[in-house]
Short mmCIF file of C-alpha atoms in Angstrom, two decimals:
data_model
loop_
_atom_site.label_atom_id
_atom_site.label_comp_id
_atom_site.label_asym_id
_atom_site.label_seq_id
_atom_site.Cartn_x
_atom_site.Cartn_y
_atom_site.Cartn_z
CA UNK A 130 -65.72 -63.12 -38.97
CA UNK A 131 -65.33 -61.15 -35.76
CA UNK A 132 -66.27 -64.11 -33.63
CA UNK A 133 -64.84 -66.50 -31.15
CA UNK A 134 -65.71 -70.16 -31.75
CA UNK A 135 -66.25 -72.46 -28.80
CA UNK A 136 -66.07 -76.01 -30.21
CA UNK A 137 -67.82 -78.53 -27.99
CA UNK A 138 -68.37 -81.53 -30.25
CA UNK A 139 -71.53 -82.11 -32.22
CA UNK A 140 -71.32 -85.87 -32.93
CA UNK A 141 -74.12 -88.20 -33.80
CA UNK A 142 -76.07 -85.98 -36.14
CA UNK A 143 -77.06 -83.56 -33.41
CA UNK A 144 -76.81 -79.86 -33.97
CA UNK A 145 -73.29 -78.53 -33.48
CA UNK A 146 -72.62 -76.76 -30.20
CA UNK A 147 -70.28 -74.29 -31.89
CA UNK A 148 -71.17 -70.81 -30.75
CA UNK A 149 -69.67 -67.51 -31.72
CA UNK A 150 -69.23 -64.56 -29.36
CA UNK A 151 -69.89 -61.41 -31.32
CA UNK A 152 -66.86 -59.18 -30.90
CA UNK A 153 -68.18 -56.17 -32.80
CA UNK A 154 -69.95 -54.47 -29.82
CA UNK A 155 -66.86 -54.98 -27.69
CA UNK A 156 -64.60 -53.38 -30.29
CA UNK A 157 -67.09 -50.52 -30.68
CA UNK A 158 -67.06 -49.95 -26.92
CA UNK A 159 -63.26 -49.95 -26.78
CA UNK A 160 -63.00 -47.49 -29.66
CA UNK A 161 -65.58 -45.19 -28.00
CA UNK A 162 -63.63 -45.35 -24.71
CA UNK A 163 -60.38 -44.49 -26.48
CA UNK A 164 -61.99 -41.58 -28.33
CA UNK A 165 -63.47 -40.15 -25.12
CA UNK A 166 -60.28 -40.56 -23.11
CA UNK A 167 -58.13 -39.03 -25.86
CA UNK A 168 -60.46 -36.03 -26.16
CA UNK A 169 -60.52 -35.40 -22.41
CA UNK A 170 -56.84 -36.17 -21.80
CA UNK A 171 -54.80 -33.55 -19.89
CA UNK A 172 -51.23 -33.63 -21.08
CA UNK A 173 -49.79 -30.71 -19.10
CA UNK A 174 -49.97 -31.28 -15.36
CA UNK A 175 -50.01 -28.09 -13.33
CA UNK A 176 -49.20 -27.82 -9.66
CA UNK A 177 -48.84 -25.02 -7.11
CA UNK A 178 -46.49 -23.75 -4.45
CA UNK A 179 -48.11 -22.04 -1.52
CA UNK A 180 -47.23 -18.84 0.32
CA UNK A 181 -48.96 -17.58 3.42
CA UNK A 182 -49.38 -13.86 4.02
CA UNK A 183 -49.58 -14.33 7.83
CA UNK A 184 -52.39 -11.81 8.16
CA UNK A 185 -53.40 -11.48 11.83
CA UNK A 186 -56.94 -12.52 12.69
CA UNK A 187 -59.55 -10.35 14.39
CA UNK A 188 -58.61 -9.15 17.92
CA UNK A 189 -59.60 -11.58 20.65
CA UNK A 190 -60.55 -10.63 24.22
CA UNK A 191 -59.13 -13.93 25.53
CA UNK A 192 -55.55 -13.03 24.79
CA UNK A 193 -54.26 -11.05 27.71
CA UNK A 194 -50.58 -11.96 27.82
CA UNK A 195 -48.43 -10.76 24.94
CA UNK A 196 -46.94 -13.72 23.04
CA UNK A 197 -43.23 -13.98 22.46
CA UNK A 198 -42.47 -13.89 18.75
CA UNK A 199 -41.57 -17.23 17.19
CA UNK A 200 -38.21 -18.08 15.76
CA UNK A 201 -38.26 -17.68 11.98
CA UNK A 202 -35.77 -18.47 9.24
CA UNK A 203 -35.07 -15.36 7.16
CA UNK A 204 -33.80 -16.15 3.67
CA UNK A 205 -32.25 -13.12 2.00
CA UNK A 206 -31.42 -13.12 -1.69
CA UNK A 207 -28.45 -10.79 -2.15
CA UNK A 208 -28.25 -9.56 -5.73
CA UNK A 209 -25.71 -6.78 -6.03
CA UNK A 210 -23.60 -6.08 -9.09
CA UNK A 211 -20.48 -7.69 -7.56
CA UNK A 212 -22.01 -10.40 -5.36
CA UNK A 213 -24.87 -12.89 -5.59
CA UNK A 214 -25.56 -15.15 -2.62
CA UNK A 215 -28.19 -16.25 -0.12
CA UNK A 216 -28.07 -15.42 3.58
CA UNK A 217 -29.87 -17.66 6.09
CA UNK A 218 -30.56 -16.22 9.52
CA UNK A 219 -32.74 -17.41 12.42
CA UNK A 220 -34.46 -14.44 14.04
CA UNK A 221 -36.88 -14.07 16.94
CA UNK A 222 -38.76 -10.87 16.21
CA UNK A 223 -36.02 -8.51 15.13
CA UNK A 224 -33.32 -10.21 17.19
CA UNK A 225 -30.92 -12.55 15.48
CA UNK A 226 -30.64 -15.82 17.45
CA UNK A 227 -28.00 -17.51 15.31
CA UNK A 228 -25.11 -16.21 13.26
CA UNK A 229 -26.07 -15.61 9.60
CA UNK A 230 -24.97 -18.27 7.13
CA UNK A 231 -23.87 -17.38 3.61
CA UNK A 232 -24.78 -19.78 0.81
CA UNK A 233 -23.06 -18.98 -2.50
CA UNK A 234 -25.19 -18.85 -5.59
CA UNK A 235 -23.75 -21.03 -8.38
CA UNK A 236 -22.64 -19.23 -11.52
CA UNK A 237 -24.68 -21.56 -13.73
CA UNK A 238 -27.93 -20.16 -12.31
CA UNK A 239 -27.08 -16.57 -13.17
CA UNK A 240 -28.70 -15.00 -16.19
CA UNK A 241 -29.12 -11.44 -17.41
CA UNK A 242 -31.34 -9.34 -15.10
CA UNK A 243 -35.04 -9.75 -15.84
CA UNK A 244 -34.58 -12.94 -17.85
CA UNK A 245 -34.89 -16.63 -17.09
CA UNK A 246 -32.84 -19.56 -18.41
CA UNK A 247 -34.45 -22.15 -20.67
CA UNK A 248 -33.91 -24.89 -18.09
CA UNK A 249 -35.76 -24.67 -14.73
CA UNK A 250 -33.75 -22.80 -12.07
CA UNK A 251 -32.70 -25.05 -9.14
CA UNK A 252 -30.83 -23.86 -6.04
CA UNK A 253 -29.68 -27.26 -4.81
CA UNK A 254 -27.00 -25.97 -2.40
CA UNK A 255 -29.53 -23.63 -0.81
CA UNK A 256 -32.07 -26.47 -0.48
CA UNK A 257 -29.46 -28.67 1.24
CA UNK A 258 -28.45 -25.90 3.64
CA UNK A 259 -32.06 -25.07 4.53
CA UNK A 260 -32.79 -28.74 5.18
CA UNK A 261 -29.71 -28.98 7.43
CA UNK A 262 -30.74 -25.81 9.30
CA UNK A 263 -34.27 -27.07 9.88
CA UNK A 264 -33.01 -30.46 11.05
CA UNK A 265 -30.68 -28.73 13.53
CA UNK A 266 -32.73 -25.75 14.70
CA UNK A 267 -36.34 -26.05 13.52
CA UNK A 268 -38.97 -25.49 16.22
CA UNK A 269 -41.65 -27.89 14.92
CA UNK A 270 -39.81 -31.06 13.99
CA UNK A 271 -42.03 -33.63 15.70
CA UNK A 272 -44.64 -35.57 13.73
CA UNK A 273 -47.35 -34.47 16.22
CA UNK A 274 -46.72 -30.73 15.87
CA UNK A 275 -49.73 -29.01 14.31
CA UNK A 276 -47.79 -25.86 13.43
CA UNK A 277 -45.01 -25.40 10.94
CA UNK A 278 -41.85 -23.34 11.01
CA UNK A 279 -41.96 -19.99 9.27
CA UNK A 280 -39.58 -18.81 6.57
CA UNK A 281 -39.49 -15.17 5.47
CA UNK A 282 -38.16 -14.41 2.01
CA UNK A 283 -36.32 -11.11 1.43
CA UNK A 284 -35.64 -10.25 -2.20
CA UNK A 285 -34.74 -7.28 -4.30
CA UNK A 286 -37.69 -5.85 -6.23
CA UNK A 287 -36.07 -6.53 -9.60
CA UNK A 288 -35.60 -10.28 -9.11
CA UNK A 289 -37.52 -12.25 -11.77
CA UNK A 290 -40.33 -14.55 -10.68
CA UNK A 291 -38.49 -17.70 -11.85
CA UNK A 292 -35.77 -17.01 -9.24
CA UNK A 293 -38.39 -16.37 -6.54
CA UNK A 294 -40.06 -19.71 -7.27
CA UNK A 295 -36.68 -21.47 -7.24
CA UNK A 296 -35.95 -20.07 -3.75
CA UNK A 297 -39.44 -21.04 -2.48
CA UNK A 298 -38.90 -24.49 -4.02
CA UNK A 299 -35.62 -24.80 -2.08
CA UNK A 300 -37.36 -23.71 1.16
CA UNK A 301 -39.98 -26.43 0.62
CA UNK A 302 -37.29 -29.09 0.29
CA UNK A 303 -37.37 -30.27 3.96
CA UNK A 304 -40.55 -32.23 4.65
CA UNK A 305 -42.07 -33.83 7.71
CA UNK A 306 -45.05 -35.88 8.82
CA UNK A 307 -48.08 -33.81 9.75
CA UNK A 308 -51.12 -34.91 11.82
CA UNK A 309 -53.95 -35.89 9.46
CA UNK A 310 -51.86 -35.54 6.30
CA UNK A 311 -51.49 -38.62 4.12
CA UNK A 312 -48.09 -37.65 2.76
CA UNK A 313 -45.22 -35.53 4.16
CA UNK A 314 -45.78 -31.77 4.03
CA UNK A 315 -43.16 -29.01 3.69
CA UNK A 316 -41.56 -28.19 7.03
CA UNK A 317 -41.78 -24.44 6.38
CA UNK A 318 -44.50 -21.95 5.59
CA UNK A 319 -43.21 -19.21 3.30
CA UNK A 320 -44.09 -15.55 3.36
CA UNK A 321 -42.58 -12.46 1.77
CA UNK A 322 -40.87 -9.67 3.60
CA UNK A 323 -42.37 -6.23 2.99
CA UNK A 324 -39.33 -4.26 1.86
CA UNK B 211 -45.16 -61.26 -76.32
CA UNK B 212 -48.91 -61.17 -76.19
CA UNK B 213 -50.74 -60.14 -73.08
CA UNK B 214 -52.79 -62.93 -71.58
CA UNK B 215 -55.75 -62.87 -69.26
CA UNK B 216 -54.68 -63.67 -65.67
CA UNK B 217 -55.68 -67.03 -64.31
CA UNK B 218 -54.50 -70.56 -63.92
CA UNK B 219 -51.74 -71.74 -66.28
CA UNK B 220 -50.93 -75.33 -65.25
CA UNK B 221 -52.70 -77.90 -67.45
CA UNK B 222 -54.65 -75.08 -69.06
CA UNK B 223 -53.75 -76.01 -72.61
CA UNK B 224 -54.94 -79.64 -72.58
CA UNK B 225 -57.12 -79.76 -75.68
CA UNK B 226 -59.75 -82.23 -74.37
CA UNK B 227 -62.25 -80.27 -72.36
CA UNK B 228 -63.33 -83.10 -70.02
CA UNK B 229 -59.69 -83.92 -69.26
CA UNK B 230 -58.82 -80.27 -68.80
CA UNK B 231 -61.70 -79.82 -66.33
CA UNK B 232 -60.45 -82.72 -64.28
CA UNK B 233 -56.77 -81.81 -64.15
CA UNK B 234 -56.90 -78.06 -63.94
CA UNK B 235 -58.69 -78.04 -60.58
CA UNK B 236 -61.86 -76.18 -59.92
CA UNK B 237 -61.97 -75.57 -56.18
CA UNK B 238 -59.85 -72.77 -54.79
CA UNK B 239 -60.02 -70.79 -51.59
CA UNK B 240 -62.98 -68.73 -50.52
CA UNK B 241 -62.75 -65.03 -51.28
CA UNK B 242 -63.75 -64.01 -47.77
CA UNK B 243 -60.96 -64.28 -45.19
CA UNK B 244 -61.37 -64.03 -41.41
CA UNK B 245 -59.19 -61.43 -39.72
CA UNK B 246 -57.43 -62.34 -36.50
CA UNK B 247 -58.87 -59.89 -33.97
CA UNK B 248 -56.91 -60.99 -30.91
CA UNK B 249 -53.94 -58.68 -31.47
CA UNK B 250 -56.22 -55.74 -32.33
CA UNK B 251 -58.27 -56.19 -29.14
CA UNK B 252 -55.07 -56.52 -27.08
CA UNK B 253 -53.84 -53.25 -28.55
CA UNK B 254 -57.13 -51.45 -27.88
CA UNK B 255 -57.31 -52.73 -24.30
CA UNK B 256 -53.72 -51.57 -23.64
CA UNK B 257 -54.55 -48.06 -24.91
CA UNK B 258 -57.72 -47.90 -22.80
CA UNK B 259 -55.84 -48.95 -19.65
CA UNK B 260 -53.06 -46.41 -20.27
CA UNK B 261 -55.53 -43.57 -20.90
CA UNK B 262 -57.60 -44.50 -17.85
CA UNK B 263 -54.47 -44.43 -15.66
CA UNK B 264 -53.52 -40.97 -16.91
CA UNK B 265 -57.09 -39.65 -16.78
CA UNK B 266 -57.69 -36.60 -14.63
CA UNK B 267 -61.27 -35.97 -13.51
CA UNK B 268 -60.50 -32.39 -12.47
CA UNK B 269 -59.94 -31.35 -16.08
CA UNK B 270 -57.44 -28.93 -17.52
CA UNK B 271 -56.80 -25.66 -15.74
CA UNK B 272 -56.92 -22.77 -18.19
CA UNK B 273 -53.60 -20.95 -18.35
CA UNK B 274 -53.37 -17.52 -19.92
CA UNK B 275 -51.73 -17.83 -23.36
CA UNK B 276 -49.30 -14.98 -22.69
CA UNK B 277 -48.06 -16.47 -19.42
CA UNK B 278 -45.07 -18.82 -19.31
CA UNK B 279 -45.01 -20.47 -15.90
CA UNK B 280 -41.82 -21.40 -14.04
CA UNK B 281 -41.26 -24.98 -12.87
CA UNK B 282 -40.73 -26.44 -9.41
CA UNK B 283 -40.12 -29.79 -7.70
CA UNK B 284 -41.76 -29.45 -4.28
CA UNK B 285 -45.34 -28.76 -5.27
CA UNK B 286 -48.90 -29.44 -4.16
CA UNK B 287 -51.97 -30.47 -6.14
CA UNK B 288 -53.99 -27.72 -7.77
CA UNK B 289 -57.23 -26.53 -6.21
CA UNK B 290 -60.28 -24.64 -7.36
CA UNK B 291 -59.83 -20.96 -6.48
CA UNK B 292 -59.99 -17.51 -8.14
CA UNK B 293 -57.26 -17.21 -10.77
CA UNK B 294 -55.13 -14.09 -11.05
CA UNK B 295 -52.95 -14.04 -14.18
CA UNK B 296 -50.01 -11.64 -14.41
CA UNK B 297 -48.35 -11.35 -17.80
CA UNK B 298 -45.77 -8.76 -18.81
CA UNK B 299 -48.34 -5.95 -19.07
CA UNK B 300 -51.62 -6.74 -17.35
CA UNK B 301 -53.14 -8.29 -14.26
CA UNK B 302 -56.22 -10.37 -15.06
CA UNK B 303 -58.77 -11.91 -12.67
CA UNK B 304 -60.52 -14.84 -14.36
CA UNK B 305 -59.75 -13.18 -17.71
CA UNK B 306 -60.91 -9.66 -16.79
CA UNK B 307 -58.30 -6.84 -16.64
CA UNK B 308 -57.65 -5.73 -13.06
CA UNK B 309 -54.52 -3.61 -13.21
CA UNK B 310 -51.34 -2.84 -15.07
CA UNK B 311 -47.88 -4.12 -14.19
CA UNK B 312 -46.25 -1.10 -15.85
CA UNK B 313 -47.88 1.29 -13.37
CA UNK B 314 -46.46 -0.65 -10.40
CA UNK B 315 -42.97 -0.79 -11.91
CA UNK B 316 -43.08 2.95 -12.68
CA UNK B 317 -43.86 3.71 -9.03
CA UNK B 318 -40.91 1.52 -7.97
CA UNK B 319 -42.39 0.51 -4.61
CA UNK B 320 -44.84 -2.04 -3.25
CA UNK B 321 -48.41 -0.83 -3.43
CA UNK B 322 -52.00 -1.93 -3.15
CA UNK B 323 -53.69 -2.49 -6.54
CA UNK B 324 -57.19 -1.06 -6.11
CA UNK B 325 -58.81 -2.68 -9.16
CA UNK B 326 -57.52 -6.11 -8.21
CA UNK B 327 -58.63 -5.59 -4.60
CA UNK B 328 -62.14 -4.66 -5.79
CA UNK B 329 -62.34 -7.75 -8.02
CA UNK B 330 -61.22 -10.06 -5.22
CA UNK B 331 -63.66 -8.52 -2.76
CA UNK B 332 -66.46 -9.08 -5.30
CA UNK B 333 -65.42 -12.75 -5.55
CA UNK B 334 -65.53 -12.96 -1.77
CA UNK B 335 -69.03 -11.49 -1.66
CA UNK B 336 -70.10 -13.97 -4.35
CA UNK B 337 -68.82 -16.81 -2.18
CA UNK B 338 -70.88 -15.51 0.75
CA UNK B 339 -73.97 -15.35 -1.47
CA UNK B 340 -73.41 -18.87 -2.74
CA UNK B 341 -72.77 -20.23 0.78
CA UNK B 342 -75.40 -18.52 2.95
CA UNK B 343 -75.12 -21.05 5.79
CA UNK B 344 -71.40 -20.50 6.28
CA UNK B 345 -69.66 -17.82 8.31
CA UNK B 346 -66.72 -15.66 7.25
CA UNK B 347 -64.38 -17.98 9.18
CA UNK B 348 -65.21 -20.79 6.74
CA UNK B 349 -64.05 -18.73 3.77
CA UNK B 350 -60.97 -20.55 2.42
CA UNK B 351 -59.17 -17.32 1.45
CA UNK B 352 -57.18 -19.02 -1.28
CA UNK B 353 -56.33 -17.57 -4.67
CA UNK B 354 -54.01 -18.87 -7.36
CA UNK B 355 -51.53 -16.63 -9.19
CA UNK B 356 -50.41 -17.47 -12.71
CA UNK B 357 -47.32 -15.32 -13.04
CA UNK B 358 -45.14 -15.05 -16.14
CA UNK B 359 -41.61 -16.17 -15.25
CA UNK B 360 -39.90 -12.83 -15.97
CA UNK B 361 -42.34 -10.64 -14.00
CA UNK B 362 -40.43 -8.72 -11.32
CA UNK B 363 -40.66 -9.47 -7.60
CA UNK B 364 -42.08 -5.98 -7.04
CA UNK B 365 -45.23 -6.81 -9.03
CA UNK B 366 -45.54 -10.26 -7.43
CA UNK B 367 -45.24 -8.81 -3.92
CA UNK B 368 -47.74 -6.03 -4.70
CA UNK B 369 -50.30 -8.58 -5.95
CA UNK B 370 -49.55 -10.81 -2.94
CA UNK B 371 -50.10 -7.93 -0.52
CA UNK B 372 -53.30 -6.82 -2.30
CA UNK B 373 -54.68 -10.37 -2.19
CA UNK B 374 -53.87 -10.67 1.52
CA UNK B 375 -55.53 -7.35 2.33
CA UNK B 376 -58.61 -8.34 0.29
CA UNK B 377 -59.22 -11.46 2.38
CA UNK B 378 -57.04 -13.97 0.50
CA UNK B 379 -54.07 -14.64 2.81
CA UNK B 380 -53.32 -18.06 1.28
CA UNK B 381 -51.78 -17.35 -2.08
CA UNK B 382 -50.65 -20.18 -4.33
CA UNK B 383 -48.37 -19.79 -7.32
CA UNK B 384 -49.18 -22.01 -10.27
CA UNK B 385 -46.10 -23.80 -11.59
CA UNK B 386 -45.21 -26.61 -13.93
CA UNK B 387 -44.26 -29.85 -12.24
CA UNK B 388 -40.74 -31.16 -12.75
CA UNK B 389 -39.52 -34.55 -11.54
CA UNK B 390 -37.70 -34.64 -8.23
CA UNK B 391 -33.93 -34.84 -8.25
CA UNK B 392 -32.31 -36.68 -5.35
CA UNK B 393 -30.07 -34.28 -3.39
CA UNK B 394 -26.99 -36.04 -2.01
#
C-alpha cells in the first residue's frame, strides 16, 4: 500500500528487482503545504489610490526667477439640489486657458445625500472625457517626461467618500509610460482644492 | 423464515465433508486492499499549485471592523505606511483614537486636527530614530487612509490637510480592487 512498484524482471531465481517508492512522506508534505497555505491565505485584496498634497518644499536660494504656474485640470463636482454634473476646466494659475466642459452625471449614480449605493460607483463618461482632454491638451504626454499632469478636485463638503473615490478613479483612467516604471502609471496626480 | 449466518451458500449443503471442502472453494480475496493514490496526489498537487499562485507574502492588511471601504478600478499596490482609519465617529491612528469626525462636521469648515497631527509627528520622529543615517529628505511622507464610504468630504479633506501639514504629503486611500471594465 502507498507505494509505486517498478517491475524490472527477476528471472532465474535471482531476487526480484521490484522496488516501492514510499508515498507517505510525500503525501504528508503536500498536506502540510496545503494547511500552511490555507491558514496564511489572503482572500480580500486591498489596493490604494494616491493623492498628492503638493506641499511646497523648503525655500531654495538657487531659484531666482519666479516660475510660471503649470496648466492644471480642475475637476469640479457640482452637486446642487436641481443639478448634478462635473465641470472640467484647464487653468494656469487662476486663469482659465480653455473653455469649461460640462459632463453630465448619470442618474443611475445618484443616491440619497450621505449614502452610497450597494454597487461600486463608476463615472465612465467622466473618465472618457478626462482621457480625451489629456490626450488633446495634457502637458506631459511623452514617455520620457518625468513629471505628470496635475488634476485639482473641487467638491462640496457634504459629498460622500465613495463619490470622491469614484471621481479620483475616473481621473486615474488615462495612463502613460513613465521612465523607470515597469507598467503604465496614471497620467495625472490628484490633489484636493481647499474650499 | 429462519435467519442464517452470512457466508457462502453454493455447494454448502453437500453432506460429504471431503466433497464439500473441495467444491465450496476455500481461497477468496485478501482482506487488505491497496488504494489507488494517483488521483489523490493529483488533487493535492493541484491545490498546492493554486494556493501557491494566490499566496501573498506581504500578509493581510488589518482593516478597521467599522470601516467599509469603497472600490476602485485604477489602483496601485498597497505599501507599508502609518494607517489612519476614519469611521463614522472617530479618527484612529494604528488603532489609537486621534480625533472625532463629529467635531469637524459641527464646525462645518476644513480644519487642522491637532490630535491627529501630534500622532503623525510622533510617527515621523520614530522613523528618524529608527533610521539615524538618513536625512529628512529621505522620509517617504506616505500615510494610508482607511475611510468609511459614507464619511463626508469635509472630514476627508481635513484629515488630508492635517497629514500634509504634519509631513505626510503623499496620502493614499485604501480601496477594494474591482476588475477593470473596458471603456468604449
